Short mmCIF file of N, CA, C and O in Angstrom, two decimals:
data_model
loop_
_atom_site.label_atom_id
_atom_site.label_comp_id
_atom_site.label_asym_id
_atom_site.label_seq_id
_atom_site.Cartn_x
_atom_site.Cartn_y
_atom_site.Cartn_z
N ASN A 257 0.82 -1.20 0.00
CA ASN A 257 0.00 0.00 0.00
C ASN A 257 0.86 1.27 0.00
O ASN A 257 0.47 2.28 -0.54
N SER A 258 2.03 1.20 0.58
CA SER A 258 2.89 2.37 0.62
C SER A 258 3.34 2.81 -0.76
O SER A 258 3.41 3.99 -1.05
N ALA A 259 3.64 1.85 -1.62
CA ALA A 259 4.06 2.20 -2.97
C ALA A 259 2.93 2.88 -3.73
O ALA A 259 3.16 3.81 -4.50
N TRP A 260 1.72 2.43 -3.53
CA TRP A 260 0.58 3.08 -4.18
C TRP A 260 0.40 4.49 -3.65
O TRP A 260 0.08 5.41 -4.39
N GLY A 261 0.60 4.66 -2.35
CA GLY A 261 0.38 5.96 -1.74
C GLY A 261 1.41 7.00 -2.13
O GLY A 261 1.11 8.19 -2.20
N SER A 262 2.63 6.58 -2.39
CA SER A 262 3.67 7.56 -2.69
C SER A 262 3.86 7.80 -4.18
O SER A 262 4.45 8.80 -4.55
N PHE A 263 3.39 6.89 -5.03
CA PHE A 263 3.59 7.12 -6.46
C PHE A 263 2.29 7.06 -7.27
O PHE A 263 1.93 8.02 -7.95
N MET A 264 1.59 5.95 -7.22
CA MET A 264 0.49 5.75 -8.17
C MET A 264 -0.67 6.71 -7.95
O MET A 264 -1.17 7.30 -8.92
N TYR A 265 -1.11 6.89 -6.71
CA TYR A 265 -2.23 7.82 -6.48
C TYR A 265 -1.88 9.25 -6.87
O TYR A 265 -2.64 9.89 -7.60
N PRO A 266 -0.74 9.78 -6.44
CA PRO A 266 -0.40 11.14 -6.91
C PRO A 266 -0.21 11.22 -8.42
O PRO A 266 -0.57 12.20 -9.05
N TYR A 267 0.35 10.16 -9.01
CA TYR A 267 0.57 10.16 -10.46
C TYR A 267 -0.76 10.20 -11.21
O TYR A 267 -0.88 10.88 -12.24
N LEU A 268 -1.74 9.49 -10.71
CA LEU A 268 -3.03 9.44 -11.38
C LEU A 268 -3.92 10.65 -11.08
O LEU A 268 -4.69 11.07 -11.92
N LEU A 269 -3.81 11.20 -9.88
CA LEU A 269 -4.75 12.22 -9.45
C LEU A 269 -4.26 13.66 -9.61
O LEU A 269 -5.06 14.55 -9.84
N LEU A 270 -2.97 13.89 -9.47
CA LEU A 270 -2.47 15.26 -9.52
C LEU A 270 -2.20 15.68 -10.96
O LEU A 270 -1.59 14.97 -11.73
N ARG A 271 -2.67 16.85 -11.30
CA ARG A 271 -2.45 17.39 -12.64
C ARG A 271 -1.50 18.58 -12.63
O ARG A 271 -0.92 18.92 -13.64
N ASP A 272 -1.33 19.21 -11.49
CA ASP A 272 -0.45 20.37 -11.38
C ASP A 272 0.96 19.91 -11.02
O ASP A 272 1.17 19.32 -9.96
N PRO A 273 1.95 20.13 -11.88
CA PRO A 273 3.32 19.68 -11.58
C PRO A 273 3.91 20.26 -10.31
O PRO A 273 4.82 19.68 -9.73
N GLU A 274 3.41 21.39 -9.85
CA GLU A 274 3.92 21.98 -8.60
C GLU A 274 3.48 21.19 -7.38
O GLU A 274 4.05 21.35 -6.31
N LYS A 275 2.48 20.32 -7.52
CA LYS A 275 1.98 19.53 -6.39
C LYS A 275 2.45 18.08 -6.44
O LYS A 275 2.06 17.29 -5.61
N TYR A 276 3.30 17.74 -7.41
CA TYR A 276 3.80 16.37 -7.53
C TYR A 276 4.64 15.99 -6.32
O TYR A 276 5.34 16.81 -5.75
N THR A 277 4.59 14.71 -5.96
CA THR A 277 5.49 14.19 -4.94
C THR A 277 6.87 14.01 -5.56
O THR A 277 7.05 14.10 -6.78
N VAL A 278 7.86 13.72 -4.73
CA VAL A 278 9.22 13.55 -5.23
C VAL A 278 9.30 12.38 -6.21
O VAL A 278 9.92 12.47 -7.26
N ALA A 279 8.63 11.27 -5.89
CA ALA A 279 8.67 10.10 -6.76
C ALA A 279 8.05 10.40 -8.13
O ALA A 279 8.59 9.99 -9.16
N VAL A 280 6.93 11.10 -8.15
CA VAL A 280 6.28 11.43 -9.41
C VAL A 280 7.12 12.41 -10.21
O VAL A 280 7.26 12.28 -11.44
N GLN A 281 7.72 13.37 -9.55
CA GLN A 281 8.55 14.35 -10.25
C GLN A 281 9.79 13.69 -10.85
O GLN A 281 10.18 14.00 -11.97
N LEU A 282 10.40 12.76 -10.12
CA LEU A 282 11.55 12.04 -10.66
C LEU A 282 11.16 11.19 -11.86
O LEU A 282 11.88 11.10 -12.85
N PHE A 283 9.98 10.56 -11.79
CA PHE A 283 9.50 9.77 -12.91
C PHE A 283 9.25 10.66 -14.12
O PHE A 283 9.63 10.31 -15.25
N ALA A 284 8.63 11.80 -13.92
CA ALA A 284 8.38 12.72 -15.02
C ALA A 284 9.69 13.26 -15.60
O ALA A 284 9.82 13.42 -16.81
N PHE A 285 10.65 13.50 -14.74
CA PHE A 285 11.95 13.99 -15.18
C PHE A 285 12.68 12.94 -16.01
O PHE A 285 13.29 13.23 -17.02
N LYS A 286 12.60 11.68 -15.56
CA LYS A 286 13.30 10.59 -16.25
C LYS A 286 12.66 10.28 -17.59
O LYS A 286 13.35 9.95 -18.55
N THR A 287 11.34 10.37 -17.69
CA THR A 287 10.66 10.01 -18.93
C THR A 287 10.66 11.14 -19.96
O THR A 287 10.27 10.90 -21.10
N ALA A 288 11.09 12.32 -19.59
CA ALA A 288 11.17 13.42 -20.55
C ALA A 288 12.29 13.12 -21.55
O ALA A 288 13.41 12.79 -21.16
N ALA A 289 11.98 13.22 -22.82
CA ALA A 289 12.94 12.83 -23.86
C ALA A 289 14.12 13.79 -23.99
O ALA A 289 15.20 13.38 -24.38
N ASP A 290 13.91 15.04 -23.66
CA ASP A 290 14.97 16.03 -23.88
C ASP A 290 15.91 16.19 -22.70
O ASP A 290 16.83 16.99 -22.76
N LYS A 291 15.70 15.46 -21.61
CA LYS A 291 16.56 15.58 -20.44
C LYS A 291 17.69 14.55 -20.50
O LYS A 291 17.45 13.38 -20.73
N PRO A 292 18.94 14.98 -20.29
CA PRO A 292 20.05 14.02 -20.28
C PRO A 292 20.00 13.16 -19.01
O PRO A 292 19.50 13.59 -17.96
N LEU A 293 20.52 11.96 -19.12
CA LEU A 293 20.46 11.02 -18.01
C LEU A 293 21.30 11.48 -16.82
O LEU A 293 20.93 11.21 -15.67
N ASP A 294 22.38 12.20 -17.05
CA ASP A 294 23.20 12.66 -15.93
C ASP A 294 22.44 13.66 -15.05
O ASP A 294 22.62 13.69 -13.84
N MET A 295 21.56 14.45 -15.65
CA MET A 295 20.74 15.38 -14.85
C MET A 295 19.73 14.61 -14.00
O MET A 295 19.38 15.04 -12.91
N TYR A 296 19.26 13.48 -14.51
CA TYR A 296 18.36 12.64 -13.72
C TYR A 296 19.08 12.12 -12.49
O TYR A 296 18.51 12.11 -11.40
N PHE A 297 20.33 11.69 -12.64
CA PHE A 297 21.08 11.19 -11.50
C PHE A 297 21.38 12.29 -10.49
O PHE A 297 21.37 12.04 -9.28
N VAL A 298 21.59 13.49 -10.94
CA VAL A 298 21.78 14.63 -10.02
C VAL A 298 20.49 14.86 -9.23
O VAL A 298 20.53 15.05 -8.01
N ALA A 299 19.36 14.84 -9.91
CA ALA A 299 18.07 15.01 -9.22
C ALA A 299 17.83 13.87 -8.25
O ALA A 299 17.30 14.09 -7.15
N LEU A 300 18.21 12.67 -8.61
CA LEU A 300 18.04 11.52 -7.73
C LEU A 300 18.88 11.66 -6.47
O LEU A 300 18.39 11.41 -5.35
N ILE A 301 20.11 12.11 -6.62
CA ILE A 301 20.99 12.32 -5.46
C ILE A 301 20.42 13.39 -4.54
O ILE A 301 20.39 13.23 -3.32
N PHE A 302 19.92 14.48 -5.13
CA PHE A 302 19.36 15.55 -4.31
C PHE A 302 18.05 15.14 -3.64
O PHE A 302 17.66 15.72 -2.63
N SER A 303 17.37 14.14 -4.15
CA SER A 303 16.16 13.66 -3.49
C SER A 303 16.50 12.68 -2.36
O SER A 303 15.71 12.49 -1.44
N ILE A 304 17.67 12.05 -2.43
CA ILE A 304 18.07 11.09 -1.41
C ILE A 304 18.83 11.76 -0.26
O ILE A 304 18.74 11.33 0.89
N LEU A 305 19.56 12.82 -0.55
CA LEU A 305 20.40 13.46 0.47
C LEU A 305 19.65 13.97 1.70
O LEU A 305 20.09 13.69 2.82
N PRO A 306 18.57 14.74 1.58
CA PRO A 306 17.92 15.25 2.79
C PRO A 306 17.47 14.17 3.78
O PRO A 306 17.77 14.28 4.98
N PRO A 307 16.78 13.09 3.35
CA PRO A 307 16.44 12.05 4.34
C PRO A 307 17.67 11.35 4.92
O PRO A 307 17.67 11.01 6.10
N ALA A 308 18.71 11.16 4.11
CA ALA A 308 19.91 10.51 4.61
C ALA A 308 20.61 11.37 5.66
O ALA A 308 21.08 10.87 6.68
N ILE A 309 20.67 12.67 5.42
CA ILE A 309 21.29 13.58 6.39
C ILE A 309 20.47 13.63 7.68
O ILE A 309 21.03 13.59 8.78
N LEU A 310 19.15 13.71 7.55
CA LEU A 310 18.30 13.72 8.74
C LEU A 310 18.46 12.43 9.55
O LEU A 310 18.51 12.46 10.78
N PHE A 311 18.54 11.30 8.86
CA PHE A 311 18.75 10.04 9.58
C PHE A 311 20.09 10.03 10.29
O PHE A 311 20.19 9.57 11.42
N ALA A 312 21.13 10.51 9.62
CA ALA A 312 22.46 10.53 10.24
C ALA A 312 22.49 11.42 11.48
O ALA A 312 23.10 11.08 12.49
N VAL A 313 21.79 12.56 11.41
CA VAL A 313 21.79 13.49 12.54
C VAL A 313 20.97 12.93 13.70
O VAL A 313 21.37 13.02 14.86
N PHE A 314 19.80 12.35 13.41
CA PHE A 314 18.91 11.90 14.46
C PHE A 314 18.94 10.39 14.68
O PHE A 314 18.02 9.83 15.28
N ASN A 315 20.00 9.72 14.25
CA ASN A 315 20.10 8.27 14.36
C ASN A 315 19.96 7.79 15.81
O ASN A 315 19.26 6.83 16.09
N LYS A 316 20.62 8.47 16.73
CA LYS A 316 20.58 8.05 18.13
C LYS A 316 19.15 8.12 18.67
O LYS A 316 18.69 7.21 19.35
N HIS A 317 18.44 9.19 18.35
CA HIS A 317 17.07 9.36 18.83
C HIS A 317 16.13 8.35 18.18
O HIS A 317 15.22 7.82 18.84
N ILE A 318 16.34 8.07 16.93
CA ILE A 318 15.49 7.11 16.23
C ILE A 318 15.68 5.71 16.82
O ILE A 318 14.70 5.01 17.10
N MET A 319 16.92 5.30 17.03
CA MET A 319 17.18 3.97 17.57
C MET A 319 16.70 3.86 19.02
O MET A 319 16.22 2.80 19.44
N THR A 320 16.82 4.93 19.79
CA THR A 320 16.29 4.93 21.15
C THR A 320 14.78 4.75 21.13
O THR A 320 14.23 3.99 21.93
N GLY A 321 14.11 5.45 20.24
CA GLY A 321 12.67 5.29 20.12
C GLY A 321 12.25 3.90 19.71
O GLY A 321 11.27 3.36 20.21
N PHE A 322 13.01 3.29 18.81
CA PHE A 322 12.72 1.91 18.40
C PHE A 322 12.88 0.95 19.57
O PHE A 322 12.06 0.06 19.78
N SER A 323 13.95 1.14 20.33
CA SER A 323 14.20 0.21 21.44
C SER A 323 13.20 0.40 22.58
O SER A 323 12.77 -0.56 23.21
N LEU A 324 12.78 1.64 22.82
CA LEU A 324 11.78 1.88 23.86
C LEU A 324 10.40 1.39 23.42
O LEU A 324 9.62 0.91 24.24
N GLY A 325 10.12 1.51 22.15
CA GLY A 325 8.82 1.05 21.64
C GLY A 325 8.69 -0.44 21.60
O GLY A 325 7.58 -0.98 21.60
N GLY A 326 9.80 -1.15 21.57
CA GLY A 326 9.76 -2.61 21.49
C GLY A 326 9.71 -3.30 22.84
O GLY A 326 9.57 -4.52 22.91
N VAL A 327 9.82 -2.54 23.94
CA VAL A 327 9.83 -3.13 25.28
C VAL A 327 8.41 -3.20 25.82
O VAL A 327 7.70 -2.20 25.86
N LYS A 328 8.00 -4.40 26.22
CA LYS A 328 6.68 -4.55 26.84
C LYS A 328 6.83 -4.55 28.34
O LYS A 328 7.79 -5.06 28.90
N GLU A 329 5.83 -3.99 28.99
CA GLU A 329 5.87 -3.94 30.46
C GLU A 329 5.05 -5.03 31.05
O GLU A 329 4.14 -5.54 30.53
#
């Protein structure tokens, strides 16, 4: 269901390119015939960097939350 929620529903329902999700925008960018493939890879890297940086910064808090959430009393 997550794959449908992040790509297929926005792809089918949104008509305004300014409201596209990251996955839909990357797909539209990749399927455009006049865009070089190296620019697609640059866009892909810039879409991956922010979540990766946030995870690296908050890794300790995320893992603490996972471990506390898994403990039953």
